[in-house]
PDB file of C-alpha atoms in Angstrom:
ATOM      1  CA  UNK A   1      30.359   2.850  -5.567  1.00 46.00           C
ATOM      2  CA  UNK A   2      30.305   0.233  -8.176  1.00 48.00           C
ATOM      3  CA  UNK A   3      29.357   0.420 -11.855  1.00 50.00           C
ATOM      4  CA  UNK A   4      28.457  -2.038 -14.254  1.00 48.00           C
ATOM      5  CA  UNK A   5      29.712  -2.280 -17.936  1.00 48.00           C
ATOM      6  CA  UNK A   6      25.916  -2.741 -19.132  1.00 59.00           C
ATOM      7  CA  UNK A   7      22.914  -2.569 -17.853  1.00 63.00           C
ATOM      8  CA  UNK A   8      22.015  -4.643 -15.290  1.00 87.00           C
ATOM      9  CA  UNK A   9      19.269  -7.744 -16.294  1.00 91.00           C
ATOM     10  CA  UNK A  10      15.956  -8.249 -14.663  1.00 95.00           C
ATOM     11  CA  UNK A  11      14.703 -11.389 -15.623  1.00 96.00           C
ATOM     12  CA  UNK A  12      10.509 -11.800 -16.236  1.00 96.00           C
ATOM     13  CA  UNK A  13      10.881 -13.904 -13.099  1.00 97.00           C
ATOM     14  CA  UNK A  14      12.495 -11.681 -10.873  1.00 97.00           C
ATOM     15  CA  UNK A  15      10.751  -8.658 -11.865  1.00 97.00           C
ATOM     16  CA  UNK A  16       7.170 -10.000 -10.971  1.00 98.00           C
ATOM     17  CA  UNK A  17       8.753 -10.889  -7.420  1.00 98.00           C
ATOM     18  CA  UNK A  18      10.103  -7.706  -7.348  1.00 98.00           C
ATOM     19  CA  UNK A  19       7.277  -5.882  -8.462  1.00 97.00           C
ATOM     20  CA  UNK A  20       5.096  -7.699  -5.927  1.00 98.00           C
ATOM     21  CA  UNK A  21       7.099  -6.646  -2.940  1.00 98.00           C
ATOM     22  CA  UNK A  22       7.056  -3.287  -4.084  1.00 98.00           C
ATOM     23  CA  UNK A  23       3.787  -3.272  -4.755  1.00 97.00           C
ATOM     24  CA  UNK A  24       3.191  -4.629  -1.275  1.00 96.00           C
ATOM     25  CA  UNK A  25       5.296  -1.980   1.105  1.00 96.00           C
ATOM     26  CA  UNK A  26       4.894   1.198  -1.375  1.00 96.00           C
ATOM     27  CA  UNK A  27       1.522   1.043  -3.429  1.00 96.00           C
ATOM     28  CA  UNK A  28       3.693   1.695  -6.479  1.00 96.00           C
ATOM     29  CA  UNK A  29       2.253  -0.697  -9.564  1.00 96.00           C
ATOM     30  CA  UNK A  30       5.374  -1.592 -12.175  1.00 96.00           C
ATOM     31  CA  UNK A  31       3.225  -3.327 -14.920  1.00 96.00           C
ATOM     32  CA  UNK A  32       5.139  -5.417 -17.639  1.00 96.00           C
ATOM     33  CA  UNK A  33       5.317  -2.666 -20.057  1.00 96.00           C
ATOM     34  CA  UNK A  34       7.381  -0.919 -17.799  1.00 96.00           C
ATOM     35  CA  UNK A  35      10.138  -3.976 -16.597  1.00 96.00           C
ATOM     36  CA  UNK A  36      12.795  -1.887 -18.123  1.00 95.00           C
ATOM     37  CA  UNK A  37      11.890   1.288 -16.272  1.00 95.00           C
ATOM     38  CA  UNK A  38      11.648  -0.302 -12.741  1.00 97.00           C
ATOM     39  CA  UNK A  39      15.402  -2.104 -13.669  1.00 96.00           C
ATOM     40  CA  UNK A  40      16.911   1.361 -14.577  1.00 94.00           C
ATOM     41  CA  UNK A  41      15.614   2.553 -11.543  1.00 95.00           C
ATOM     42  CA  UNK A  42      17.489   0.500  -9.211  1.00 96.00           C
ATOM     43  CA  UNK A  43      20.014  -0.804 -10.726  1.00 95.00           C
ATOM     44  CA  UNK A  44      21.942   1.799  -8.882  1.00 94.00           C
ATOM     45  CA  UNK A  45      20.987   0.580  -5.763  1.00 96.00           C
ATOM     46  CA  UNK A  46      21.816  -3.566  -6.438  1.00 96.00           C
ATOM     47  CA  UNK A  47      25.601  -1.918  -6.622  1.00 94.00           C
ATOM     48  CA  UNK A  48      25.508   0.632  -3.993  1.00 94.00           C
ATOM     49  CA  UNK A  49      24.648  -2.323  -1.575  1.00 95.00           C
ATOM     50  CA  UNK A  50      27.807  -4.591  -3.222  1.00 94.00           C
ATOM     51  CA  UNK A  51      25.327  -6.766  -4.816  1.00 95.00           C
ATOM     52  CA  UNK A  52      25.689  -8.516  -8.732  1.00 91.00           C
ATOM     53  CA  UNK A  53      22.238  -9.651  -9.347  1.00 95.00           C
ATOM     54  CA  UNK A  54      18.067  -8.261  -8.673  1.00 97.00           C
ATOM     55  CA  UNK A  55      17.683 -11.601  -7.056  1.00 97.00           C
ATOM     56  CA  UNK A  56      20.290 -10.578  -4.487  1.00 97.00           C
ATOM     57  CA  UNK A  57      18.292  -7.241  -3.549  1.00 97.00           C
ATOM     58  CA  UNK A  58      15.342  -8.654  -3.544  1.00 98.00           C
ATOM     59  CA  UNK A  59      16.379 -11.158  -0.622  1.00 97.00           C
ATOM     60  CA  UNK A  60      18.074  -7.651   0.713  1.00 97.00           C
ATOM     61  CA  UNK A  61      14.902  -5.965   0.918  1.00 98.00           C
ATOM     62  CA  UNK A  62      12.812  -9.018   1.689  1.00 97.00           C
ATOM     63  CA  UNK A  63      15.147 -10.522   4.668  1.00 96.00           C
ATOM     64  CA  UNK A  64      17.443  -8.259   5.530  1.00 94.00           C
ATOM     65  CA  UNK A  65      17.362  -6.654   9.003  1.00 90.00           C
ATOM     66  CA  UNK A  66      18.785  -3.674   7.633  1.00 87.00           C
ATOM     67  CA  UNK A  67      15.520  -3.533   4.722  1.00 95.00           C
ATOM     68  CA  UNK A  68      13.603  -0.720   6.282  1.00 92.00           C
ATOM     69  CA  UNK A  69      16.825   1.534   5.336  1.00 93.00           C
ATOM     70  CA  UNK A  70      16.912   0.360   2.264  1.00 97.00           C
ATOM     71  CA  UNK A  71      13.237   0.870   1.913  1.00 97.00           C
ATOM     72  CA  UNK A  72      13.657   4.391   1.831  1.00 97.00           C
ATOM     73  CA  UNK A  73      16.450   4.394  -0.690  1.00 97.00           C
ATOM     74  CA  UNK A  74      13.802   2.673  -3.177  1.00 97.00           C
ATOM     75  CA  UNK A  75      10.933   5.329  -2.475  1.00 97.00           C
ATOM     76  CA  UNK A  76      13.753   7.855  -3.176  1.00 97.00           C
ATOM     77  CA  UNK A  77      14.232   6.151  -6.940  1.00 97.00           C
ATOM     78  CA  UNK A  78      10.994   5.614  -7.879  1.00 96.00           C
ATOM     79  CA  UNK A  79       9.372   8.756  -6.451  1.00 94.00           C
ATOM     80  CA  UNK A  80       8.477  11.050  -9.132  1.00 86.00           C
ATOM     81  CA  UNK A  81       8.594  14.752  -7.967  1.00 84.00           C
ATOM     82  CA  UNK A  82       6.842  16.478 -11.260  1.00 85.00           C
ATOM     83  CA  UNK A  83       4.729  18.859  -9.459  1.00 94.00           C
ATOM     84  CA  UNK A  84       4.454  22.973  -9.922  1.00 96.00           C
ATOM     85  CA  UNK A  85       3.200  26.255  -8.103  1.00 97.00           C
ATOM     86  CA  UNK A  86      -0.390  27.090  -8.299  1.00 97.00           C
ATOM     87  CA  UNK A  87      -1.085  23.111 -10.414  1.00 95.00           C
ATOM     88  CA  UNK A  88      -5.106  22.336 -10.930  1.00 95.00           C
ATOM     89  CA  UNK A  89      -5.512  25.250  -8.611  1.00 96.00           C
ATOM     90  CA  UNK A  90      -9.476  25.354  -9.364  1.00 96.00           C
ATOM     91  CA  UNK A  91      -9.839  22.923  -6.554  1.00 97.00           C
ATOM     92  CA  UNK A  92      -7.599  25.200  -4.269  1.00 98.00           C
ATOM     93  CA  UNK A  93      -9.678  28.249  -5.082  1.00 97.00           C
ATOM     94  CA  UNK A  94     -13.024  26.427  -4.074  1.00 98.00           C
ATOM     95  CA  UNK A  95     -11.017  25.371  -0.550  1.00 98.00           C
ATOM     96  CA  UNK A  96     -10.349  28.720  -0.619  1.00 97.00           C
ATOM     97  CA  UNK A  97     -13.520  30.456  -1.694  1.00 97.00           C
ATOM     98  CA  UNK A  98     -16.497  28.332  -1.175  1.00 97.00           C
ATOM     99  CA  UNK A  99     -15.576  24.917   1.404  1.00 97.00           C
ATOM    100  CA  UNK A 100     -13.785  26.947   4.162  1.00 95.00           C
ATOM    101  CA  UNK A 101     -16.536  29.947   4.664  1.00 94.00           C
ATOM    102  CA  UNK A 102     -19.515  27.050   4.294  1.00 92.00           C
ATOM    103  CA  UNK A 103     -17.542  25.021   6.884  1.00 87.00           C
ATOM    104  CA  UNK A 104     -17.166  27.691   9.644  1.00 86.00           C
ATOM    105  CA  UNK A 105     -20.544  28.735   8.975  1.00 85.00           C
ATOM    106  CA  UNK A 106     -22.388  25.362   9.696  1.00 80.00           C
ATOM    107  CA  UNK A 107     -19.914  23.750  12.283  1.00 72.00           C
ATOM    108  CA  UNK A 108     -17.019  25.399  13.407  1.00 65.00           C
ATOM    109  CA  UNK A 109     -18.690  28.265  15.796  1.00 57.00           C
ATOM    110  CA  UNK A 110     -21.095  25.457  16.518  1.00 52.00           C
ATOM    111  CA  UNK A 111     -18.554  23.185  18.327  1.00 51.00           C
ATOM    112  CA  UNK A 112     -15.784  23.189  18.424  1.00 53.00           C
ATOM    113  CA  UNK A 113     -13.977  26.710  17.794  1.00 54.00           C
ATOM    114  CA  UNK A 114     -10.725  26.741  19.154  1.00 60.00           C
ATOM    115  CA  UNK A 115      -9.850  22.933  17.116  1.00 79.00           C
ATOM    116  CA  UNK A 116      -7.864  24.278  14.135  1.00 90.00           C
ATOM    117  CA  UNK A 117      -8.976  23.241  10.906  1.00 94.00           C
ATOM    118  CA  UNK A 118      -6.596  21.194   9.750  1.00 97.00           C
ATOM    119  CA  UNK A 119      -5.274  20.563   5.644  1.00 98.00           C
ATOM    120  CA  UNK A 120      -3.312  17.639   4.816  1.00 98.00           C
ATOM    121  CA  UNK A 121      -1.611  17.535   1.581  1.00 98.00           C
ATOM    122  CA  UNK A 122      -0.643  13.895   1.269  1.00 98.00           C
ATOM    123  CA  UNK A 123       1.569  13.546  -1.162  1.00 96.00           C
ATOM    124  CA  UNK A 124       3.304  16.734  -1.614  1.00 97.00           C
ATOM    125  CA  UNK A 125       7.028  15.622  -3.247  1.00 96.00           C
ATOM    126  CA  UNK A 126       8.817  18.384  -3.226  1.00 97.00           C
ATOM    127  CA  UNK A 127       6.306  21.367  -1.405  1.00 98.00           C
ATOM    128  CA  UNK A 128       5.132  23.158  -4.257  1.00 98.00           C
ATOM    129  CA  UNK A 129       1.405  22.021  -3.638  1.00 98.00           C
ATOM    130  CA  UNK A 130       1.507  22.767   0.666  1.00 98.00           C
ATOM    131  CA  UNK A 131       3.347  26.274  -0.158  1.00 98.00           C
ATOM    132  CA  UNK A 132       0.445  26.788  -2.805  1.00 98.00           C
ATOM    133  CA  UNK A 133      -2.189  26.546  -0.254  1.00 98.00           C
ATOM    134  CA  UNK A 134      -0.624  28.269   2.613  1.00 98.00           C
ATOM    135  CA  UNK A 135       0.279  31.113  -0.131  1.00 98.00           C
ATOM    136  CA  UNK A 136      -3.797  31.047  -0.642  1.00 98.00           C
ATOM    137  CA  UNK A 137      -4.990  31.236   2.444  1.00 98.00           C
ATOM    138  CA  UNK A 138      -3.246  34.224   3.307  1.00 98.00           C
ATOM    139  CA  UNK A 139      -3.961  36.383   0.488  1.00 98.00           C
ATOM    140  CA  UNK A 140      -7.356  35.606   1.401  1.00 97.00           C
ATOM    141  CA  UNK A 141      -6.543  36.660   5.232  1.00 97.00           C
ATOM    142  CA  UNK A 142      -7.657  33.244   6.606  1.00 96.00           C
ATOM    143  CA  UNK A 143      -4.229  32.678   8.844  1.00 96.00           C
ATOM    144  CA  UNK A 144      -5.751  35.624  10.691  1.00 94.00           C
ATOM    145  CA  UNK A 145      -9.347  34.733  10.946  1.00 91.00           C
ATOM    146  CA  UNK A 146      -8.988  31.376  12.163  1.00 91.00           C
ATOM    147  CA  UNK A 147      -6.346  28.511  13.267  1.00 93.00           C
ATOM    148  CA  UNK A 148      -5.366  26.414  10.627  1.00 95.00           C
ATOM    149  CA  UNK A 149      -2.913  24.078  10.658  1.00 97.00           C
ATOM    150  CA  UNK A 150      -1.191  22.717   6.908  1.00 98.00           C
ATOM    151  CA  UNK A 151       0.193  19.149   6.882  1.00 98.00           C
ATOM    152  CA  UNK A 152       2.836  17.993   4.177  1.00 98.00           C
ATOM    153  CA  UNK A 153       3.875  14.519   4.034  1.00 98.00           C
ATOM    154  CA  UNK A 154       5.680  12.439   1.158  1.00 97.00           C
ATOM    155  CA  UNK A 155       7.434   8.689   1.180  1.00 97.00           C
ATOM    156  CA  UNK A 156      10.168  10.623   0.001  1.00 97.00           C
ATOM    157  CA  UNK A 157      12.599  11.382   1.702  1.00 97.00           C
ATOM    158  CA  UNK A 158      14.749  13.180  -0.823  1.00 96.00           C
ATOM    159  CA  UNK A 159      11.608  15.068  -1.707  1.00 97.00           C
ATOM    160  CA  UNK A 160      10.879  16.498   1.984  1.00 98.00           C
ATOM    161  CA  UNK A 161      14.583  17.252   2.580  1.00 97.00           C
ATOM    162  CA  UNK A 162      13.824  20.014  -0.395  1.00 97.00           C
ATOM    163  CA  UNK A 163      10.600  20.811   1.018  1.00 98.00           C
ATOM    164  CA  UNK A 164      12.152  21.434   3.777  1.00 98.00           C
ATOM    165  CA  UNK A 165      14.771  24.045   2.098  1.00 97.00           C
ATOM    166  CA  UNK A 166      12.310  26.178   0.390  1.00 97.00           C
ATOM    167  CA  UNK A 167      14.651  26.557  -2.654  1.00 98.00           C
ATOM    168  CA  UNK A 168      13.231  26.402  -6.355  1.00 97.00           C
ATOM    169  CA  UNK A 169      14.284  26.587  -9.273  1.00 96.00           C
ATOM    170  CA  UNK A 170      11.889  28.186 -12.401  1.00 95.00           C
ATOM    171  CA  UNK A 171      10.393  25.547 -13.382  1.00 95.00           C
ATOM    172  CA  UNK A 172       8.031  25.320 -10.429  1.00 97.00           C
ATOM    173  CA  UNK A 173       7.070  28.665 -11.425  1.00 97.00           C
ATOM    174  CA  UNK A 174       5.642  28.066 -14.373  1.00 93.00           C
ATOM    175  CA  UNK A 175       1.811  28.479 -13.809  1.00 91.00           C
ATOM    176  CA  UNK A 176       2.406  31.328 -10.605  1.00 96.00           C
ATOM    177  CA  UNK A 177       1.314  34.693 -11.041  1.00 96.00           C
ATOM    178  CA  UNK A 178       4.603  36.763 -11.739  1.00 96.00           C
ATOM    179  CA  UNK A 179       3.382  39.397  -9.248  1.00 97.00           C
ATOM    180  CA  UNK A 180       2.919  36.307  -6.091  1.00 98.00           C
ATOM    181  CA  UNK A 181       6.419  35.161  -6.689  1.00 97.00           C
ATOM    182  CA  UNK A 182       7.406  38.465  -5.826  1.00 97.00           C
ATOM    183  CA  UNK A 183       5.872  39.136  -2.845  1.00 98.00           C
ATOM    184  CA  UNK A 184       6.549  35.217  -1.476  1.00 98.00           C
ATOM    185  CA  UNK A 185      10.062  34.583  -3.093  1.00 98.00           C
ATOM    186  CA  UNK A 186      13.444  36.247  -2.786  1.00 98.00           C
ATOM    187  CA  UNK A 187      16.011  35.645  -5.445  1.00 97.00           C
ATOM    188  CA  UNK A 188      18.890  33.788  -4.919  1.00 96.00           C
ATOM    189  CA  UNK A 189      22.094  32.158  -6.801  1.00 94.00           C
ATOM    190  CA  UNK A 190      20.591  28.961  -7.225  1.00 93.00           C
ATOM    191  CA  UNK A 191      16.736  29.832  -7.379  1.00 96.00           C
ATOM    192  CA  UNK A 192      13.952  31.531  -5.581  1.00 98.00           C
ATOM    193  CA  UNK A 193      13.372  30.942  -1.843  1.00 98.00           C
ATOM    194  CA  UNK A 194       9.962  30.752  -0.244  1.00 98.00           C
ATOM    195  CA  UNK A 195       9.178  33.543   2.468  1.00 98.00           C
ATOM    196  CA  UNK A 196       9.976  32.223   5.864  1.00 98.00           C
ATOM    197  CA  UNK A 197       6.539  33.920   7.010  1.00 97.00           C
ATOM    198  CA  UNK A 198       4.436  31.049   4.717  1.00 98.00           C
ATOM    199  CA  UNK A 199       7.076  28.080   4.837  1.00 98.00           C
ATOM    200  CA  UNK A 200       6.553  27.933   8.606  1.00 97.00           C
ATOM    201  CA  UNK A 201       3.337  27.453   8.213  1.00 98.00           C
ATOM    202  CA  UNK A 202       3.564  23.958   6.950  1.00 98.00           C
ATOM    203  CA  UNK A 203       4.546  20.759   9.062  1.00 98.00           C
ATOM    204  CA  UNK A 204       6.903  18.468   6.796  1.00 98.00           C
ATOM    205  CA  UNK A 205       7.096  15.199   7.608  1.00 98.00           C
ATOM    206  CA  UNK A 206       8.294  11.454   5.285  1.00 98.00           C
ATOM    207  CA  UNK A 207       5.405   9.131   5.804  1.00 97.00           C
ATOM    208  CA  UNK A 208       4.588   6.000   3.522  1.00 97.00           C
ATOM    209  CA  UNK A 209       0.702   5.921   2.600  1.00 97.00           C
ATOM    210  CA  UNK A 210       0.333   2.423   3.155  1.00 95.00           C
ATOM    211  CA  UNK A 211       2.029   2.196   6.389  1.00 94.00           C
ATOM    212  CA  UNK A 212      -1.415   3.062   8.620  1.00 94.00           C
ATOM    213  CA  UNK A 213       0.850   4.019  11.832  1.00 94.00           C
ATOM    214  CA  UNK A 214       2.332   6.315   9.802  1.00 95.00           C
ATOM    215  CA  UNK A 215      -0.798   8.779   8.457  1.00 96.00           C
ATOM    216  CA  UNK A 216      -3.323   7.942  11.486  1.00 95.00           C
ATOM    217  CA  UNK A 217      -2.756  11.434  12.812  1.00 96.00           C
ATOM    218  CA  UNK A 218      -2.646  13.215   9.538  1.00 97.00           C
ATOM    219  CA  UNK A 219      -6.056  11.513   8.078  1.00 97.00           C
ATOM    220  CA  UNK A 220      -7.542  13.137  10.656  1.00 97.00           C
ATOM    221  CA  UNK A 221      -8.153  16.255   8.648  1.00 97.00           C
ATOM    222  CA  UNK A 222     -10.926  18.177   6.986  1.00 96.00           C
ATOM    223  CA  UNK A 223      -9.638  18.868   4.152  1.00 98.00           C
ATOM    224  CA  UNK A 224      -6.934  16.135   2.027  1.00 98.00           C
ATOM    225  CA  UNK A 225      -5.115  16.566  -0.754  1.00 98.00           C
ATOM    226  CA  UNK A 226      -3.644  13.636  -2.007  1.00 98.00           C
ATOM    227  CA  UNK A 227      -2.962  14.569  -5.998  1.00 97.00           C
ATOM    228  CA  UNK A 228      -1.483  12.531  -8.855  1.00 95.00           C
ATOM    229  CA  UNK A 229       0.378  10.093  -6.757  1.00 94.00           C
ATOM    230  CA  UNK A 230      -3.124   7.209  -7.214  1.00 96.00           C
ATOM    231  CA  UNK A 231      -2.085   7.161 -10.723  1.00 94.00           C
ATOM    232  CA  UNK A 232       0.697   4.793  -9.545  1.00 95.00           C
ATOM    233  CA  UNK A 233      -1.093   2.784  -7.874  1.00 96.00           C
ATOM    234  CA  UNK A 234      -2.990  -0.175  -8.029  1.00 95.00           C
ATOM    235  CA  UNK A 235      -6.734  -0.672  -7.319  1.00 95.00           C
ATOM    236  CA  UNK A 236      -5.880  -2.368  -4.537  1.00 95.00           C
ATOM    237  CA  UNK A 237      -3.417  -0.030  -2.895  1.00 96.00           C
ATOM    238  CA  UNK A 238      -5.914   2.930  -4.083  1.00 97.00           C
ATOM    239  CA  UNK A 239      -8.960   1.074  -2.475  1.00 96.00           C
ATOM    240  CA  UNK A 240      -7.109   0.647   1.096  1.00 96.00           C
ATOM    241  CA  UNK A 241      -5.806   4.129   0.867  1.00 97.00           C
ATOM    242  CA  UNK A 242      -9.075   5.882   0.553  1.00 97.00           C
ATOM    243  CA  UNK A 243     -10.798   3.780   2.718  1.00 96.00           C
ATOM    244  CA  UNK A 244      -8.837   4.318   5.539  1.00 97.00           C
ATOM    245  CA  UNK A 245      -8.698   8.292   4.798  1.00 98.00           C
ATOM    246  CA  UNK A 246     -12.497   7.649   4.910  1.00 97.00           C
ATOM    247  CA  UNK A 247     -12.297   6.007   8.363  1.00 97.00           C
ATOM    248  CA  UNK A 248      -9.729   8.647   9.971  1.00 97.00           C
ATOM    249  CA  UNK A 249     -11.114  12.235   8.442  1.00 97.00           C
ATOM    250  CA  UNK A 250     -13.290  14.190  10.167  1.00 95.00           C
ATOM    251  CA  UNK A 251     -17.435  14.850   9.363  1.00 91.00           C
ATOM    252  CA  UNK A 252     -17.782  16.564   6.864  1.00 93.00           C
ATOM    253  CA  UNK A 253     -14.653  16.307   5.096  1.00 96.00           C
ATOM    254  CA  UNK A 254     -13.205  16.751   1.592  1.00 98.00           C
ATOM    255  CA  UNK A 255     -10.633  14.710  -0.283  1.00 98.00           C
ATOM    256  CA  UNK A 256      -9.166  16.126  -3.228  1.00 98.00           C
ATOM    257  CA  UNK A 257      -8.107  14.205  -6.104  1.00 98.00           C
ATOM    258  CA  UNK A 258      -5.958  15.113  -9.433  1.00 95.00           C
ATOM    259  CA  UNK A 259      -8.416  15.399 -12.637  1.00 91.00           C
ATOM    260  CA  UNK A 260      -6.674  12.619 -14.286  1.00 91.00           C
ATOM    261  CA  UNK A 261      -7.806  10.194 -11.426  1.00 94.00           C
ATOM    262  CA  UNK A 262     -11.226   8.741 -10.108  1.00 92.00           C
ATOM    263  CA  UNK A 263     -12.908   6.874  -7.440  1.00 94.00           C
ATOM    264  CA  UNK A 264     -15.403   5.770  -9.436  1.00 87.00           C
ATOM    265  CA  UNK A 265     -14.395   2.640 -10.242  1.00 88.00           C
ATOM    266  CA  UNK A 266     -13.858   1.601  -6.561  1.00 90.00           C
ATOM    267  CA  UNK A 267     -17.403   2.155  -4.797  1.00 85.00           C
ATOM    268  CA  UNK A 268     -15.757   3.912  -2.085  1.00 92.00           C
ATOM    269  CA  UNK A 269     -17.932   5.554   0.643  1.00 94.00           C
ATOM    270  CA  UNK A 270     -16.808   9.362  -0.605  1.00 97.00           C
ATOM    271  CA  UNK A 271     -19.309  11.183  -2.527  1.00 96.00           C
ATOM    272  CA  UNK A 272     -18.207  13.237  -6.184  1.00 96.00           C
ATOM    273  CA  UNK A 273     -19.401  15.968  -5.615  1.00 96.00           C
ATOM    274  CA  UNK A 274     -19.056  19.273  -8.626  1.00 96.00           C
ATOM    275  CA  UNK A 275     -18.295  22.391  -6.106  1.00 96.00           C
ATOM    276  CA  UNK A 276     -18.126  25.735  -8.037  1.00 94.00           C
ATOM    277  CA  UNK A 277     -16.918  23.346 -11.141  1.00 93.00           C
ATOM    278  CA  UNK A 278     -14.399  21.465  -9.046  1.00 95.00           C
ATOM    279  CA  UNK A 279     -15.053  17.880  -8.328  1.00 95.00           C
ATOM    280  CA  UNK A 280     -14.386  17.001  -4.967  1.00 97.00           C
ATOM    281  CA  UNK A 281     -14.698  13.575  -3.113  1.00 97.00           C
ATOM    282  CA  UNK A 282     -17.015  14.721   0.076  1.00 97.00           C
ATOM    283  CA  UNK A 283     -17.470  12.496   3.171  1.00 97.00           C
ATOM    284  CA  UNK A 284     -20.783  13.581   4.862  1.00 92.00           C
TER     285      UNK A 284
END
């Protein structure tokens, strides 16, 4: 590895090319104000790959045949993984409680009752959100009532390798019910570990939001969760997102969004809709 003596420069020039690419292959919006962030970030990276200069790894990651590796090494720096047990669980209580009863009442003995119903949690980082649900669902008993199936997918790759370990430290615990983490987590050295009985219940997977190959088979869902990760992105990379979770998810279908971010804005197709004092984006 190399270091530097100082911190590596990112000129105004090279950080709006930069920026753009990103922008482009991730959804990830670095505006001005935040030049210096995006150059701590990856500075790392310009030396790791033997490289003196941002305009160097940007022709790396623009050219190079070797980028899509790369690729993931930059989704790795920039991700983000603040996320916690049982976070804005309102919404997961109306899933719970109100959306999956209405749901098999109106449709699923209707149609089609052996097709699972199927929960996507889009953006998961590091699991805590996927275990939260699965955790949910069976203390309410649904696991035994019906076939569900709990997608977890992140453009991290760092993040879904600890997803996939089921180790965490007490942090993530700090909005759980003392008396859950007991009967889901087992002490260990270097944290608590998820039961094996509810971490198999989730499919992990690394998939990039904007890459449409990537999330055709997990959009089609009834029920998304995709939950402070629009907050870095763009109106542009938010707008193609939704849309094409709107094309993909089944009718009806419910996409869940963070309370610090809105469709509004965007004249999507999804309707707000205020379920049991949740507000839920509904396609009908």
């Amino acid at each position: 590895m190399r270091f530097s003596p100082k911190p590596l420069n990112l000129s105004d020039n090279i950080f709006i090319i930069l920026r753009d690419l990103i922008h482009e292959r991730t959804g990830l919006f670095y505006t001005s104000s935040k030049q210096n962030m995006l150059a701590d970030k990856l500075s790392n990276r310009v030396f790791e790959n033997g490289l003196d200069s941002f305009l160097d790894y940007y022709y790396l990651l623009k050219y190079d045949p070797k980028a899509d590796e790369e690729w993931q090494q930059v989704i790795n720096s920039l991700s983000v993984p603040e996320t916690y047990f049982w976070r804005e669980y309102d919404q997961i209580k109306v899933l719970i409680e109100v959306l999956i009863p209405q749901y098999l009442e109106k449709f699923y003995s209707l149609s089609y009752p052996c097709q699972p119903l199927r929960i996507w949690s889009a953006a998961c980082s590091t699991g805590e959100e996927p275990l939260t649900i699965a955790i949910a669902l069976n203390e309410a008993g649904w696991f035994e009532r019906v076939p569900i199936e709990i997608w977890a997918s992140d453009a991290s790759s760092k993040a879904i390798d600890k997803a996939k370990m089921g180790l965490y430290r007490q942090y993530s615990f700090r909005n759980f019910p003392e008396a859950l983490k007991r009967k889901y987590f087992t002490a260990e050295a270097d944290g608590w570990r998820v039961s094996p009985e509810i971490h198999r219940r989730v499919h992990w997977s690394v998939n990039n939001l904007l890459k449409e190959s990537e999330i055709q088979y997990l959009a089609q869902a009834h029920f998304v969760f995709c939950r402070n990760v629009f907050i870095y992105f763009s109106e542009t990379s938010i707008r193609q997102t939704v849309n094409y979770f709107y094309e993909r998810m089944f009718k009806p279908s419910y996409l869940f969004l963070s309370a610090s971010e809105s469709l509004l804005k965007l004249k999507t197709n999804f309707e707000l809709e205020d379920i049991e004092g949740a507000f839920i984006y509904v396609k009908h």
